XYZ file of C-alpha atoms in Angstrom:
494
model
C -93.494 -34.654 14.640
C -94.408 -30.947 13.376
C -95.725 -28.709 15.767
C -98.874 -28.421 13.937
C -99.336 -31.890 14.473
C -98.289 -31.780 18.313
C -101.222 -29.131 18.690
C -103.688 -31.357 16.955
C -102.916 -34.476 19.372
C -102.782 -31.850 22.320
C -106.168 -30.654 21.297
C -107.628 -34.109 21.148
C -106.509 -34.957 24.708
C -107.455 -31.805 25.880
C -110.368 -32.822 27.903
C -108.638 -35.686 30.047
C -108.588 -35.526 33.810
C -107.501 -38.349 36.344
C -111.609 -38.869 36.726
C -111.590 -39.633 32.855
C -109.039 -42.184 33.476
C -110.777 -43.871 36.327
C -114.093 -44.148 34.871
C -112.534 -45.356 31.901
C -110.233 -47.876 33.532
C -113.500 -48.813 35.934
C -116.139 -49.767 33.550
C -113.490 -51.500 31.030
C -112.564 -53.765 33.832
C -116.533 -54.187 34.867
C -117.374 -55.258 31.430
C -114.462 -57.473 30.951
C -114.992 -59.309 34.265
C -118.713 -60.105 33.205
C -117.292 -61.482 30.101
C -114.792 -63.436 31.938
C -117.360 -65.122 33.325
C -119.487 -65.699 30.879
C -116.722 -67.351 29.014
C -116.438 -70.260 31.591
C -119.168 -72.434 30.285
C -117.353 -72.162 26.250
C -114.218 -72.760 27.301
C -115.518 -76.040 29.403
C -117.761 -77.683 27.245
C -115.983 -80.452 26.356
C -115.302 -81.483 30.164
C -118.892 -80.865 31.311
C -120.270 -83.176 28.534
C -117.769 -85.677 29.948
C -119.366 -85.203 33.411
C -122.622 -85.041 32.248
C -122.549 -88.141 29.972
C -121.518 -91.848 31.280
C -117.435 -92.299 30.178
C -118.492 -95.414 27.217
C -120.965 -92.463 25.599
C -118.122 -90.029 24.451
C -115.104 -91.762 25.432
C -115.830 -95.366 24.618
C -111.984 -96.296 26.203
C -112.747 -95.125 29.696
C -114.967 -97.085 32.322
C -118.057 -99.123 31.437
C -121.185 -97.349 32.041
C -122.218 -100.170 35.403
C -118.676 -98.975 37.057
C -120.584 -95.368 37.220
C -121.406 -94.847 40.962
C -124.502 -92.213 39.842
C -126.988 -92.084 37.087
C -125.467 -89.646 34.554
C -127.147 -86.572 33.728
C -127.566 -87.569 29.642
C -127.138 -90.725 28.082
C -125.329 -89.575 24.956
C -122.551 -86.769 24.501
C -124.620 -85.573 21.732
C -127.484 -85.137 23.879
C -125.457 -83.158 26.441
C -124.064 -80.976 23.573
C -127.561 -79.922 22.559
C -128.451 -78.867 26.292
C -125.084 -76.716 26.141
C -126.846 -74.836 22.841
C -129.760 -74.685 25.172
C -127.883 -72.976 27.575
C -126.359 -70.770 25.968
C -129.681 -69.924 23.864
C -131.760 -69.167 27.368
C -128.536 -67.014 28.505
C -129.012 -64.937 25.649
C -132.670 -64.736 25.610
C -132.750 -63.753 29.060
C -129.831 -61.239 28.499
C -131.589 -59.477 25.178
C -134.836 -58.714 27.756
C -132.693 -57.629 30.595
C -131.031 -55.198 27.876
C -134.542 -53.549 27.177
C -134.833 -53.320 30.916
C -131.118 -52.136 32.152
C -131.136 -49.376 29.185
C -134.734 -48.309 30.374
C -133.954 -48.292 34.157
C -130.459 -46.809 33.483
C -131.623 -43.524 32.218
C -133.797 -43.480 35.420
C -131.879 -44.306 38.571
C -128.205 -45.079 39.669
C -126.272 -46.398 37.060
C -123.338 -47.672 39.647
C -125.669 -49.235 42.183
C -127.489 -50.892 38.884
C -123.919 -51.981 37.830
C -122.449 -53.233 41.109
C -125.512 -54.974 42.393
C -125.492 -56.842 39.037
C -121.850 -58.001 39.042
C -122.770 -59.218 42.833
C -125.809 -60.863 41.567
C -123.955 -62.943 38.996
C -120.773 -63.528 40.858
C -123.382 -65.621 42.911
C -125.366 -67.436 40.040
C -121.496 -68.046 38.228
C -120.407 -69.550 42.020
C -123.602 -71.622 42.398
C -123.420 -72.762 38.620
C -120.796 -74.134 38.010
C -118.558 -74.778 41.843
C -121.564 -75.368 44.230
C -123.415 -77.538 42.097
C -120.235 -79.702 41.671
C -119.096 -79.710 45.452
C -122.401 -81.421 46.335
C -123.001 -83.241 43.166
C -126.141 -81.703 42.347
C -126.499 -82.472 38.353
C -129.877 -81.002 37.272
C -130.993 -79.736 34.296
C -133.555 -77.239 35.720
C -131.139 -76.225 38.172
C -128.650 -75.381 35.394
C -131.206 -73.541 32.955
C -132.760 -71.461 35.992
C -129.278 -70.193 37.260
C -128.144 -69.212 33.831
C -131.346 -67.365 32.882
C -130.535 -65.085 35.808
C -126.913 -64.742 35.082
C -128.443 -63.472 31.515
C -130.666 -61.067 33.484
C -128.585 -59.807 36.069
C -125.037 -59.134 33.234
C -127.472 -57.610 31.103
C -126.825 -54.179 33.454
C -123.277 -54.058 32.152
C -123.013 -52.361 28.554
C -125.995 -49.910 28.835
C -124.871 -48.242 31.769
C -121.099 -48.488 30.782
C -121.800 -47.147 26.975
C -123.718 -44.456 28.475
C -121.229 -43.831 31.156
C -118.656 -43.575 28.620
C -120.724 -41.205 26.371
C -121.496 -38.644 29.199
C -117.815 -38.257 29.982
C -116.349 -38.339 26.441
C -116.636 -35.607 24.219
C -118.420 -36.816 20.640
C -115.690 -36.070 18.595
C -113.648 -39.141 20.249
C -116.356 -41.641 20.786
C -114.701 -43.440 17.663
C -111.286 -43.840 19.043
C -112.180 -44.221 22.780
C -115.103 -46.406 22.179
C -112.680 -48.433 19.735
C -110.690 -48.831 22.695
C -112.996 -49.219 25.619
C -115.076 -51.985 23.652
C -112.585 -53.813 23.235
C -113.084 -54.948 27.327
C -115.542 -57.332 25.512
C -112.368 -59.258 24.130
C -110.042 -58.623 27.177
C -112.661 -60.171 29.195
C -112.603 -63.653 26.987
C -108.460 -63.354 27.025
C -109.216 -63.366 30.612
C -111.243 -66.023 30.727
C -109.583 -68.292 27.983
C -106.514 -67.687 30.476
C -108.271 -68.376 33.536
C -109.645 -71.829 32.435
C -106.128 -72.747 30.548
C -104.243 -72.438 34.221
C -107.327 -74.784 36.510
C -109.079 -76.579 33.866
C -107.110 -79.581 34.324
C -107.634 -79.164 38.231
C -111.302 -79.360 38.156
C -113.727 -77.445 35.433
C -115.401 -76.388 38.671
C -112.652 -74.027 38.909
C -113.201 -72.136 35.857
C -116.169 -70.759 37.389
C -114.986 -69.983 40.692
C -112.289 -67.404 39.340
C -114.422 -65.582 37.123
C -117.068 -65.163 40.033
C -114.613 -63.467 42.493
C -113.398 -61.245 40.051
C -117.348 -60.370 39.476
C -117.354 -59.739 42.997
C -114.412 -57.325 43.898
C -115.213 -55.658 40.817
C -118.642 -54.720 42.010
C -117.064 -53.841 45.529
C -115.165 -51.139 43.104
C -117.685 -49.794 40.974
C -119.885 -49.129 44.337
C -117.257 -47.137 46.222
C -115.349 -45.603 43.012
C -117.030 -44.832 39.903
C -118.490 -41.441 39.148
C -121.138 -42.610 36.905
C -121.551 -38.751 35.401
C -119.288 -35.304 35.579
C -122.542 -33.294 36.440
C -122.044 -34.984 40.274
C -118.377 -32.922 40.040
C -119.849 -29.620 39.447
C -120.407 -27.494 42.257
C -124.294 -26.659 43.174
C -125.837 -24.216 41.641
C -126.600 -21.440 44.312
C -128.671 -18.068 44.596
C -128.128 -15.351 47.362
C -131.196 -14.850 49.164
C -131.305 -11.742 51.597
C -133.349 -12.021 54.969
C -134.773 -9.206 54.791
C -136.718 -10.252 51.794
C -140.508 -10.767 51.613
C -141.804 -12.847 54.019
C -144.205 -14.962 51.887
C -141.794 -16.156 49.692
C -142.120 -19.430 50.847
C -139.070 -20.797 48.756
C -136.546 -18.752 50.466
C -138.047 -18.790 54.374
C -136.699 -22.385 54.808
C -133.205 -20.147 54.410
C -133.437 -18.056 57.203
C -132.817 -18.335 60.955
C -133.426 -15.672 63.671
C -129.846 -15.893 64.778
C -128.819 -14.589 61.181
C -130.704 -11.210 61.192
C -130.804 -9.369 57.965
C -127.553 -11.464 56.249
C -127.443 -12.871 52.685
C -126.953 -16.859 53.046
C -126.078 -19.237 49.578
C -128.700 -21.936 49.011
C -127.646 -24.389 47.073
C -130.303 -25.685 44.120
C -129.916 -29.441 43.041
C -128.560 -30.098 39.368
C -131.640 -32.265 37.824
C -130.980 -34.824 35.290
C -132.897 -34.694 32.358
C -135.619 -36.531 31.372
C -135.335 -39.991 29.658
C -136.710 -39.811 25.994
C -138.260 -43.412 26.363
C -138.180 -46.597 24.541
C -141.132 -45.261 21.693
C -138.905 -41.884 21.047
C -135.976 -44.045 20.958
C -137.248 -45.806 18.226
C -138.020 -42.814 16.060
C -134.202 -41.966 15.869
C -133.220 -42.078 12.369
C -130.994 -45.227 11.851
C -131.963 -47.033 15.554
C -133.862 -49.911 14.113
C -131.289 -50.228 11.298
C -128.341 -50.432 13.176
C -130.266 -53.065 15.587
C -131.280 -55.266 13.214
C -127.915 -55.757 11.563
C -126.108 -55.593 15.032
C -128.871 -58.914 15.816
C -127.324 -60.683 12.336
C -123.872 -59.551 13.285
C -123.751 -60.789 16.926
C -124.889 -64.018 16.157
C -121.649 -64.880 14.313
C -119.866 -62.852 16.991
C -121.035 -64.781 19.849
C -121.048 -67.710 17.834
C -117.242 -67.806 18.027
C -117.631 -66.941 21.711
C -119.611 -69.891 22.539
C -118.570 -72.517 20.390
C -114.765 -71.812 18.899
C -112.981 -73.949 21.800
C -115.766 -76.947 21.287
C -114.824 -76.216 17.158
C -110.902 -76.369 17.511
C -111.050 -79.906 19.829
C -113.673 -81.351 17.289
C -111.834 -80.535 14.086
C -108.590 -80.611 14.830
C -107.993 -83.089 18.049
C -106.302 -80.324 20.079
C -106.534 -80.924 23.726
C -108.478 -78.316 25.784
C -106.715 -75.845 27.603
C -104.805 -75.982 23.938
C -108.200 -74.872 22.100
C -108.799 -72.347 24.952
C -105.449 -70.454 24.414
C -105.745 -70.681 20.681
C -109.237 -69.285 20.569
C -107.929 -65.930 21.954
C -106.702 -64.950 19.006
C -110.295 -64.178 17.419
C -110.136 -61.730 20.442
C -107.026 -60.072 19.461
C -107.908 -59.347 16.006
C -110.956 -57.695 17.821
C -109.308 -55.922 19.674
C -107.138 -54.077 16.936
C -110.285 -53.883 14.698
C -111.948 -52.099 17.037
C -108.793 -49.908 17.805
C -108.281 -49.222 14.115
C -111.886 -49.099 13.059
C -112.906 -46.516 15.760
C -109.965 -43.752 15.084
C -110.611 -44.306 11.364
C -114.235 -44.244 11.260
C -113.651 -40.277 13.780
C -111.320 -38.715 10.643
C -114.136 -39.434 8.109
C -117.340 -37.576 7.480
C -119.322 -41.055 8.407
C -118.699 -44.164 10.028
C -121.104 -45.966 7.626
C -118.730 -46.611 4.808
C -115.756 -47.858 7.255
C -118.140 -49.910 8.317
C -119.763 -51.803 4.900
C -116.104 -52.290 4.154
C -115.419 -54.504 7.198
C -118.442 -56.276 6.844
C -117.784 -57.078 3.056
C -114.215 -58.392 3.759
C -115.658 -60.650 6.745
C -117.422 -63.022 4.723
C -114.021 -64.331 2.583
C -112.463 -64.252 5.926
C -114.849 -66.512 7.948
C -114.866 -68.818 4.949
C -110.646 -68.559 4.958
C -110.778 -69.701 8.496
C -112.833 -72.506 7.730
C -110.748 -73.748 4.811
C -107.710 -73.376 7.771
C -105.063 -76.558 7.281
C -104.559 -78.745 10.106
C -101.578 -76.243 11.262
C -101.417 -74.092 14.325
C -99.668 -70.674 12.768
C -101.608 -70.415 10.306
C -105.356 -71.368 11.910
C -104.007 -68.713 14.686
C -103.671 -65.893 11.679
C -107.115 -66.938 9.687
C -109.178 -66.438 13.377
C -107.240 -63.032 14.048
C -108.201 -61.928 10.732
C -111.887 -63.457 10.993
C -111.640 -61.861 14.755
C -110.524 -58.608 13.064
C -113.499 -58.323 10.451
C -116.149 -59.398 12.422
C -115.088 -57.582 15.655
C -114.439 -53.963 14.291
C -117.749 -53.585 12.917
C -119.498 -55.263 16.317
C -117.606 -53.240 18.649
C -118.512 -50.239 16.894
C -121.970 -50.542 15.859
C -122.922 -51.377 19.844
C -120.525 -48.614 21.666
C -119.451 -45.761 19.314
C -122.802 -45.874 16.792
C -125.218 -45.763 20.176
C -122.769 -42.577 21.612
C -123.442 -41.387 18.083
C -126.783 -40.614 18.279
C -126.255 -37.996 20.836
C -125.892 -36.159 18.457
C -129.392 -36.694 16.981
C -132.111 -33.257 17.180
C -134.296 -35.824 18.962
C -131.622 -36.054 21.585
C -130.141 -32.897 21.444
C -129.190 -31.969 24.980
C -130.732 -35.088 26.127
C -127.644 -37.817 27.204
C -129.863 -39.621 29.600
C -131.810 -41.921 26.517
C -128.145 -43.365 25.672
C -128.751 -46.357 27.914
C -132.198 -46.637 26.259
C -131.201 -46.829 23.006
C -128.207 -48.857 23.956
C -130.221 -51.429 25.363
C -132.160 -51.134 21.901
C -129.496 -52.009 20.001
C -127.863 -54.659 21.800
C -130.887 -56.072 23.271
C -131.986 -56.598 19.572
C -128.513 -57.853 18.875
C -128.627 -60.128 21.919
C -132.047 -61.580 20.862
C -130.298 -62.800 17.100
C -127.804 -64.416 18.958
C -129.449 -66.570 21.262
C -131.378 -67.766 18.298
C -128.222 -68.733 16.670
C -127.706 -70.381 19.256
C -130.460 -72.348 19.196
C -129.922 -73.568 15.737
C -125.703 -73.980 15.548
C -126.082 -77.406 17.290
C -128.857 -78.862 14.607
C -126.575 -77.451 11.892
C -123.890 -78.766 13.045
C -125.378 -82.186 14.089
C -127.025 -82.925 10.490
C -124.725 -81.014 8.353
C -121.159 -80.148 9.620
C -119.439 -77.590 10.960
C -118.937 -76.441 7.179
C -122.970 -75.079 7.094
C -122.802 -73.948 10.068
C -120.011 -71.199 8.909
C -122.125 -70.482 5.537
C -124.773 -69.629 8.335
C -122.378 -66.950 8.849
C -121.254 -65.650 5.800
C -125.198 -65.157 5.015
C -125.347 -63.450 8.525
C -122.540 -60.866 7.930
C -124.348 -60.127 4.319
C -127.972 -59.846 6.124
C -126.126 -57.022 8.484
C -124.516 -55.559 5.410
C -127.756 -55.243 3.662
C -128.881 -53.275 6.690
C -126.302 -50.997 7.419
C -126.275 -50.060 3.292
C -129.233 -47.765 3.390
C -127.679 -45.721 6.168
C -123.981 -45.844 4.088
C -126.446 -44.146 0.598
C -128.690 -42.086 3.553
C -124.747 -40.325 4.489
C -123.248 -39.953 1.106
C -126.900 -38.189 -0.274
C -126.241 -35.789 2.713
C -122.855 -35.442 2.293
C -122.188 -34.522 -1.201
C -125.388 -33.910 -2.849
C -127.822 -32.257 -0.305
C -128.626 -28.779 -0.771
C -128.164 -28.373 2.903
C -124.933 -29.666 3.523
C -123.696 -26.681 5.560
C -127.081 -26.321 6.996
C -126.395 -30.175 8.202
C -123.082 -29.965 9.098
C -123.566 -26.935 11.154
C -126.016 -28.864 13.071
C -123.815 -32.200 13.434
C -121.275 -29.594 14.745
């Protein structure tokens, strides 16, 4: 490696401490363990319909119905299929409203207190969910729907604070890269989870959940007594000198002095103040915010489409056993995770991350209709979900991490980092809200049409968020090589 190119890499690491490190390292593992969790009900659908449904409903070679000792939850496995779309549709309802709320109280009050008493909070709802429920038998669908909507609520803490976390302590110039990398916690999390459920689900889906929630729970233990949620708390105090012998109506400086001191200079030290939060209305008046929200809401929807349904897809299409379709399905992770990787150090050498981004979202539709063409063969169905995972996950983990660091950068922000959780929680609260009507409608689709509709739901999805992010892509390139301004501009992006 030249030396010129030695100093360039230097120069880019410059910045990094061992506190860099730990908050990095800290909120990746915070995020992943809430998505660990919230993997557990995916990666077990298929064994709670069995426990939820008599054994003649979905598996006609088991008991008869009269031999059942309790009166089954639903009478059909289609019905109990349904209520698993409903699940995961009031999860993500309730999560898209907490995201409003968590980016809003965020820029107000302690993001690691707001992050660990949420990871508490649904370590309990994931424990009661899913292992309490099943050590006493208690099969209720109220029961189910009310402890979900508050594990929606309370995980909805996670990615505002973290994002904005992340964008205090990173310089702008390597939110691409190191958001590229951090997001990709997101996927980790559902390795960890696929993982998880792979090793106990054949002990007892009840397990599954019971993993994920005590990983929730030491994880909140660290956040409380580790993370540094911003550098300012690092800096020493500001201080002033204040002589005794000064005036003695200054009322500011008389809480200084003592009469054992007599006429000595003593160091008071003035409290660093945070800035104030720009608000939700001012957050919406960012150039590009409602944009990049509305095509986040198309593009999540195929995003956590595969999250919540791929396992259920692979056993349905294919006949693979469970903890098989669990292992497989991490491989849509993986290609996310180099996406995002690849996407976010790319997307930092060019002049805009808008056209990096079209081009992934153009490539995903052939790719999501590939992996639905996918042959009965395990190889190759592994490679057609990597590369689906790897068109569909660049663009998502950029648009909700690295885009919302981004518009730091904005004049309406300008030395203002304490509206990134707001506008965060914007963008993936709006992003949230698509999904969980996806949701809603995958089982229908799927129920009168096929699986095969239910993936040109996608392909129309991904060119819906195309459509959206192409007015910011013509916004860039105007500024960029045609603006009479340009240096004006890019002395102010600087």
């Amino acid at each position: 490696m030249s030396q010129p190119t030695q100093s360039a890499c230097l120069g880019y690491l410059s910045f990094m401490t061992r506190h860099h490190v730990t908050v990095f390292v800290l909120t990746f593992c915070c995020y992943a363990f809430f998505h660990a969790s919230r993997k557990a009900v995916s990666t077990v659908k298929d064994s709670l319909i069995k426990e939820w449904t008599p054994p003649n409903s979905s598996h006609p070679h088991l008991l008869p119905a009269a031999n059942w000792q309790r009166e089954p939850l639903f009478s059909s496995s289609k019905s109990a299929k349904e209520f698993t779309g409903v699940l995961d549709t009031a999860f993500l309802l309730a999560y898209s409203v907490g995201l409003y709320l968590s980016g809003i109280l965020g820029d107000r009050y302690d993001q690691r207190k707001l992050m660990a008493g949420g990871m508490a909070g649904s370590a309990v709802t994931v424990f009661l969910f899913g292992y309490a429920t099943e050590l006493i038998h208690l099969y209720s669908v109220p029961v189910y729907v009310s402890l979900w909507l508050a594990n929606g609520l309370l995980q909805s803490v996670g990615w505002p604070c973290c994002v904005a976390i992340i964008g205090k302590w990173f310089p702008e110039r390597t939110h691409g890269f190191v958001f590229g990398i951090w997001s990709s916690c997101a996927s980790v999390g559902n390795i960890i989870g696929n993982s998880l459920a792979a090793l106990v689900v054949d002990y007892g889906y009840d397990l599954c959940f019971l993993l994920p929630a005590s990983l929730l729970l030491g994880g909140a233990c660290l956040i409380l007594t580790s993370l540094i949620p911003d550098p300012i708390e690092l800096q020493k105090p500001a201080v002033r000198r204040v002589s005794i012998s000064e005036e003695e109506n200054n009322e500011d400086e008389s809480a200084a002095r003592s009469p054992l001191l007599g006429n000595v200079e003593v160091t008071i030290a003035s409290p660093r103040q945070r800035p104030p939060p720009l608000g939700v209305v001012g957050a919406l008046k960012i150039e590009g915010v409602v944009l990049f929200a509305l095509s986040y809401a198309c593009l999540k929807l195929v995003n956590y489409a595969f999250f919540f349904w791929l396992p259920l897809y692979i056993q349905e299409k294919y006949g693979w056993t469970n903890a098989f379709s669990d292992e497989l399905s991490s491989w849509y992770d993986v290609g996310g995770i180099i996406a995002g990787i690849i996407c976010g150090l790319l997307s930092d050498l060019m002049w805009s991350r808008s056209p990096l981004l079209c081009l992934f979202l153009f490539l995903a539709m052939p790719a999501l209709l590939a992996y639905s063409w996918s042959p009965e063969d395990r190889i190759v169905n592994a490679f057609l979900m990597a590369m689906a995972g790897f068109f569909v996950g660049g663009p998502a983990n950029i648009i909700s991490s690295a885009t919302c660091a981004d518009l730091g950068r904005r004049p309406e922000l300008r030395g203002n980092a304490e509206a990134l959780g707001t506008v965060t929680g914007i963008i993936d609260g709006t992003g949230s809200m698509g999904a969980a009507l996806g949701q809603a409608a995958i089982p229908g689709i799927q129920a009168a049409y096929g699986w095969g509709w239910v993936f040109y739901l996608f392909v129309s999805m991904i060119g819906l968020s195309l459509l959206c992010v192409l007015p910011v892509l013509v916004r860039d390139i105007k500024r960029r090589f045609f603006s009479n301004n340009r240096a004006a501009e890019v002395q102010v992006a600087e």
